[in-house]
Amino acid sequence: MNLLNECTKKQLELLQQAGISVVDKEYSYEELKKCEIEIADYIMSKSLKDIDALRDNYNSIFRMINSK
């Protein structure tokens, strides 16, 4: 999956906020899982009051990664 082509502008901004640099390439299953872990780590590093909102924001990215 090429995240640069598959993600919306908002999703790309969210990935950048989580510290993930997206490049124009086909990501392997392992690379996608690593991104998923990095997003989860980012969400968990935030304040408890922010976790639910962040999880909701990143939910579409989780669904996309897990559908491939």
mmCIF file of N, CA and C in Angstrom:
data_model
loop_
_atom_site.group_PDB
_atom_site.id
_atom_site.type_symbol
_atom_site.label_atom_id
_atom_site.label_comp_id
_atom_site.label_asym_id
_atom_site.label_seq_id
_atom_site.Cartn_x
_atom_site.Cartn_y
_atom_site.Cartn_z
ATOM 1 N N MET A 1 0.841 -1.164 0.000
ATOM 2 C CA MET A 1 0.000 0.000 0.000
ATOM 3 C C MET A 1 0.895 1.238 0.000
ATOM 4 N N ASN A 2 0.523 2.190 -0.796
ATOM 5 C CA ASN A 2 1.238 3.461 -0.851
ATOM 6 C C ASN A 2 0.446 4.464 -0.007
ATOM 7 N N LEU A 3 0.935 4.745 1.195
ATOM 8 C CA LEU A 3 0.215 5.625 2.110
ATOM 9 C C LEU A 3 0.027 7.026 1.539
ATOM 10 N N LEU A 4 1.004 7.496 0.794
ATOM 11 C CA LEU A 4 0.904 8.841 0.229
ATOM 12 C C LEU A 4 -0.279 8.946 -0.726
ATOM 13 N N ASN A 5 -0.544 7.881 -1.469
ATOM 14 C CA ASN A 5 -1.663 7.881 -2.420
ATOM 15 C C ASN A 5 -2.991 7.513 -1.772
ATOM 16 N N GLU A 6 -2.958 6.706 -0.716
ATOM 17 C CA GLU A 6 -4.181 6.199 -0.087
ATOM 18 C C GLU A 6 -4.768 7.152 0.949
ATOM 19 N N CYS A 7 -3.940 7.913 1.622
ATOM 20 C CA CYS A 7 -4.391 8.779 2.720
ATOM 21 C C CYS A 7 -4.925 10.110 2.220
ATOM 22 N N THR A 8 -5.886 10.622 2.967
ATOM 23 C CA THR A 8 -6.372 11.978 2.703
ATOM 24 C C THR A 8 -5.362 12.969 3.268
ATOM 25 N N LYS A 9 -5.553 14.217 2.930
ATOM 26 C CA LYS A 9 -4.662 15.263 3.447
ATOM 27 C C LYS A 9 -4.709 15.290 4.975
ATOM 28 N N LYS A 10 -5.897 15.162 5.533
ATOM 29 C CA LYS A 10 -6.049 15.163 6.992
ATOM 30 C C LYS A 10 -5.309 13.972 7.608
ATOM 31 N N GLN A 11 -5.439 12.800 6.997
ATOM 32 C CA GLN A 11 -4.743 11.625 7.515
ATOM 33 C C GLN A 11 -3.233 11.802 7.453
ATOM 34 N N LEU A 12 -2.739 12.384 6.377
ATOM 35 C CA LEU A 12 -1.304 12.632 6.268
ATOM 36 C C LEU A 12 -0.826 13.601 7.345
ATOM 37 N N GLU A 13 -1.642 14.608 7.648
ATOM 38 C CA GLU A 13 -1.303 15.551 8.718
ATOM 39 C C GLU A 13 -1.272 14.842 10.068
ATOM 40 N N LEU A 14 -2.224 13.935 10.298
ATOM 41 C CA LEU A 14 -2.251 13.184 11.550
ATOM 42 C C LEU A 14 -1.018 12.288 11.679
ATOM 43 N N LEU A 15 -0.639 11.654 10.580
ATOM 44 C CA LEU A 15 0.560 10.813 10.607
ATOM 45 C C LEU A 15 1.788 11.654 10.933
ATOM 46 N N GLN A 16 1.863 12.834 10.355
ATOM 47 C CA GLN A 16 2.990 13.726 10.621
ATOM 48 C C GLN A 16 3.013 14.140 12.088
ATOM 49 N N GLN A 17 1.848 14.421 12.661
ATOM 50 C CA GLN A 17 1.769 14.782 14.074
ATOM 51 C C GLN A 17 2.264 13.644 14.967
ATOM 52 N N ALA A 18 2.049 12.410 14.516
ATOM 53 C CA ALA A 18 2.489 11.239 15.278
ATOM 54 C C ALA A 18 3.964 10.931 15.041
ATOM 55 N N GLY A 19 4.613 11.739 14.202
ATOM 56 C CA GLY A 19 6.035 11.556 13.953
ATOM 57 C C GLY A 19 6.360 10.577 12.845
ATOM 58 N N ILE A 20 5.386 10.298 11.992
ATOM 59 C CA ILE A 20 5.578 9.353 10.893
ATOM 60 C C ILE A 20 5.729 10.139 9.596
ATOM 61 N N SER A 21 6.863 9.976 8.957
ATOM 62 C CA SER A 21 7.115 10.611 7.666
ATOM 63 C C SER A 21 6.657 9.659 6.564
ATOM 64 N N VAL A 22 5.731 10.115 5.765
ATOM 65 C CA VAL A 22 5.184 9.289 4.687
ATOM 66 C C VAL A 22 5.895 9.663 3.393
ATOM 67 N N VAL A 23 6.394 8.641 2.702
ATOM 68 C CA VAL A 23 7.054 8.849 1.415
ATOM 69 C C VAL A 23 6.282 8.105 0.334
ATOM 70 N N ASP A 24 6.565 8.439 -0.892
ATOM 71 C CA ASP A 24 5.889 7.840 -2.044
ATOM 72 C C ASP A 24 6.524 6.495 -2.357
ATOM 73 N N LYS A 25 6.007 5.441 -1.702
ATOM 74 C CA LYS A 25 6.518 4.091 -1.917
ATOM 75 C C LYS A 25 5.467 3.092 -1.484
ATOM 76 N N GLU A 26 5.644 1.864 -1.887
ATOM 77 C CA GLU A 26 4.786 0.778 -1.449
ATOM 78 C C GLU A 26 5.288 0.280 -0.098
ATOM 79 N N TYR A 27 4.454 0.394 0.913
ATOM 80 C CA TYR A 27 4.809 -0.048 2.255
ATOM 81 C C TYR A 27 4.504 -1.534 2.416
ATOM 82 N N SER A 28 5.434 -2.252 3.019
ATOM 83 C CA SER A 28 5.224 -3.675 3.283
ATOM 84 C C SER A 28 4.289 -3.828 4.474
ATOM 85 N N TYR A 29 3.805 -5.036 4.674
ATOM 86 C CA TYR A 29 2.943 -5.344 5.805
ATOM 87 C C TYR A 29 3.641 -4.969 7.109
ATOM 88 N N GLU A 30 4.920 -5.303 7.219
ATOM 89 C CA GLU A 30 5.686 -5.021 8.436
ATOM 90 C C GLU A 30 5.819 -3.515 8.669
ATOM 91 N N GLU A 31 6.036 -2.752 7.606
ATOM 92 C CA GLU A 31 6.144 -1.299 7.738
ATOM 93 C C GLU A 31 4.817 -0.682 8.170
ATOM 94 N N LEU A 32 3.713 -1.211 7.643
ATOM 95 C CA LEU A 32 2.394 -0.709 8.033
ATOM 96 C C LEU A 32 2.116 -1.015 9.496
ATOM 97 N N LYS A 33 2.484 -2.205 9.942
ATOM 98 C CA LYS A 33 2.290 -2.573 11.346
ATOM 99 C C LYS A 33 3.151 -1.694 12.250
ATOM 100 N N LYS A 34 4.346 -1.356 11.795
ATOM 101 C CA LYS A 34 5.220 -0.474 12.566
ATOM 102 C C LYS A 34 4.575 0.906 12.688
ATOM 103 N N CYS A 35 3.986 1.404 11.610
ATOM 104 C CA CYS A 35 3.273 2.687 11.661
ATOM 105 C C CYS A 35 2.121 2.619 12.654
ATOM 106 N N GLU A 36 1.403 1.514 12.630
ATOM 107 C CA GLU A 36 0.283 1.342 13.545
ATOM 108 C C GLU A 36 0.758 1.386 15.004
ATOM 109 N N ILE A 37 1.861 0.746 15.288
ATOM 110 C CA ILE A 37 2.424 0.742 16.645
ATOM 111 C C ILE A 37 2.872 2.145 17.039
ATOM 112 N N GLU A 38 3.500 2.847 16.106
ATOM 113 C CA GLU A 38 3.951 4.213 16.391
ATOM 114 C C GLU A 38 2.770 5.139 16.677
ATOM 115 N N ILE A 39 1.675 4.960 15.948
ATOM 116 C CA ILE A 39 0.475 5.765 16.202
ATOM 117 C C ILE A 39 -0.079 5.451 17.583
ATOM 118 N N ALA A 40 -0.170 4.172 17.911
ATOM 119 C CA ALA A 40 -0.678 3.774 19.229
ATOM 120 C C ALA A 40 0.207 4.337 20.338
ATOM 121 N N ASP A 41 1.517 4.273 20.161
ATOM 122 C CA ASP A 41 2.442 4.836 21.152
ATOM 123 C C ASP A 41 2.225 6.339 21.305
ATOM 124 N N TYR A 42 2.030 7.024 20.188
ATOM 125 C CA TYR A 42 1.788 8.466 20.213
ATOM 126 C C TYR A 42 0.513 8.772 21.000
ATOM 127 N N ILE A 43 -0.549 8.036 20.704
ATOM 128 C CA ILE A 43 -1.825 8.257 21.395
ATOM 129 C C ILE A 43 -1.668 8.009 22.894
ATOM 130 N N MET A 44 -1.011 6.923 23.253
ATOM 131 C CA MET A 44 -0.858 6.565 24.660
ATOM 132 C C MET A 44 0.057 7.528 25.413
ATOM 133 N N SER A 45 0.896 8.254 24.699
ATOM 134 C CA SER A 45 1.799 9.201 25.359
ATOM 135 C C SER A 45 1.101 10.497 25.742
ATOM 136 N N LYS A 46 -0.107 10.665 25.279
ATOM 137 C CA LYS A 46 -0.841 11.902 25.540
ATOM 138 C C LYS A 46 -1.639 11.796 26.837
ATOM 139 N N SER A 47 -2.177 12.903 27.265
ATOM 140 C CA SER A 47 -2.984 12.982 28.478
ATOM 141 C C SER A 47 -4.208 12.069 28.368
ATOM 142 N N LEU A 48 -4.597 11.505 29.490
ATOM 143 C CA LEU A 48 -5.763 10.621 29.508
ATOM 144 C C LEU A 48 -7.006 11.290 28.941
ATOM 145 N N LYS A 49 -7.150 12.580 29.175
ATOM 146 C CA LYS A 49 -8.350 13.271 28.681
ATOM 147 C C LYS A 49 -8.347 13.410 27.159
ATOM 148 N N ASP A 50 -7.176 13.268 26.530
ATOM 149 C CA ASP A 50 -7.065 13.419 25.077
ATOM 150 C C ASP A 50 -7.102 12.088 24.320
ATOM 151 N N ILE A 51 -6.935 10.989 25.026
ATOM 152 C CA ILE A 51 -6.769 9.694 24.357
ATOM 153 C C ILE A 51 -7.980 9.319 23.505
ATOM 154 N N ASP A 52 -9.188 9.470 24.040
ATOM 155 C CA ASP A 52 -10.384 9.084 23.272
ATOM 156 C C ASP A 52 -10.522 9.898 21.989
ATOM 157 N N ALA A 53 -10.283 11.195 22.079
ATOM 158 C CA ALA A 53 -10.389 12.048 20.887
ATOM 159 C C ALA A 53 -9.320 11.676 19.864
ATOM 160 N N LEU A 54 -8.101 11.441 20.335
ATOM 161 C CA LEU A 54 -7.025 11.061 19.409
ATOM 162 C C LEU A 54 -7.318 9.713 18.760
ATOM 163 N N ARG A 55 -7.803 8.769 19.543
ATOM 164 C CA ARG A 55 -8.132 7.450 18.988
ATOM 165 C C ARG A 55 -9.196 7.589 17.901
ATOM 166 N N ASP A 56 -10.181 8.435 18.153
ATOM 167 C CA ASP A 56 -11.218 8.669 17.139
ATOM 168 C C ASP A 56 -10.617 9.293 15.877
ATOM 169 N N ASN A 57 -9.686 10.240 16.055
ATOM 170 C CA ASN A 57 -9.051 10.891 14.909
ATOM 171 C C ASN A 57 -8.257 9.905 14.057
ATOM 172 N N TYR A 58 -7.567 8.983 14.709
ATOM 173 C CA TYR A 58 -6.694 8.049 13.998
ATOM 174 C C TYR A 58 -7.414 6.759 13.578
ATOM 175 N N ASN A 59 -8.668 6.614 13.962
ATOM 176 C CA ASN A 59 -9.405 5.383 13.683
ATOM 177 C C ASN A 59 -9.453 5.051 12.189
ATOM 178 N N SER A 60 -9.634 6.043 11.343
ATOM 179 C CA SER A 60 -9.705 5.777 9.897
ATOM 180 C C SER A 60 -8.374 5.245 9.370
ATOM 181 N N ILE A 61 -7.280 5.709 9.943
ATOM 182 C CA ILE A 61 -5.962 5.213 9.526
ATOM 183 C C ILE A 61 -5.782 3.771 9.982
ATOM 184 N N PHE A 62 -6.181 3.479 11.211
ATOM 185 C CA PHE A 62 -6.110 2.088 11.700
ATOM 186 C C PHE A 62 -6.926 1.165 10.799
ATOM 187 N N ARG A 63 -8.138 1.588 10.438
ATOM 188 C CA ARG A 63 -8.992 0.756 9.573
ATOM 189 C C ARG A 63 -8.344 0.537 8.221
ATOM 190 N N MET A 64 -7.765 1.596 7.652
ATOM 191 C CA MET A 64 -7.132 1.473 6.346
ATOM 192 C C MET A 64 -5.945 0.510 6.412
ATOM 193 N N ILE A 65 -5.100 0.644 7.420
ATOM 194 C CA ILE A 65 -3.929 -0.223 7.550
ATOM 195 C C ILE A 65 -4.364 -1.676 7.728
ATOM 196 N N ASN A 66 -5.386 -1.895 8.524
ATOM 197 C CA ASN A 66 -5.827 -3.265 8.797
ATOM 198 C C ASN A 66 -6.643 -3.883 7.677
ATOM 199 N N SER A 67 -7.075 -3.087 6.729
ATOM 200 C CA SER A 67 -7.846 -3.631 5.609
ATOM 201 C C SER A 67 -6.949 -4.139 4.486
ATOM 202 N N LYS A 68 -5.665 -3.809 4.543
ATOM 203 C CA LYS A 68 -4.744 -4.201 3.469
ATOM 204 C C LYS A 68 -3.990 -5.446 3.822
#
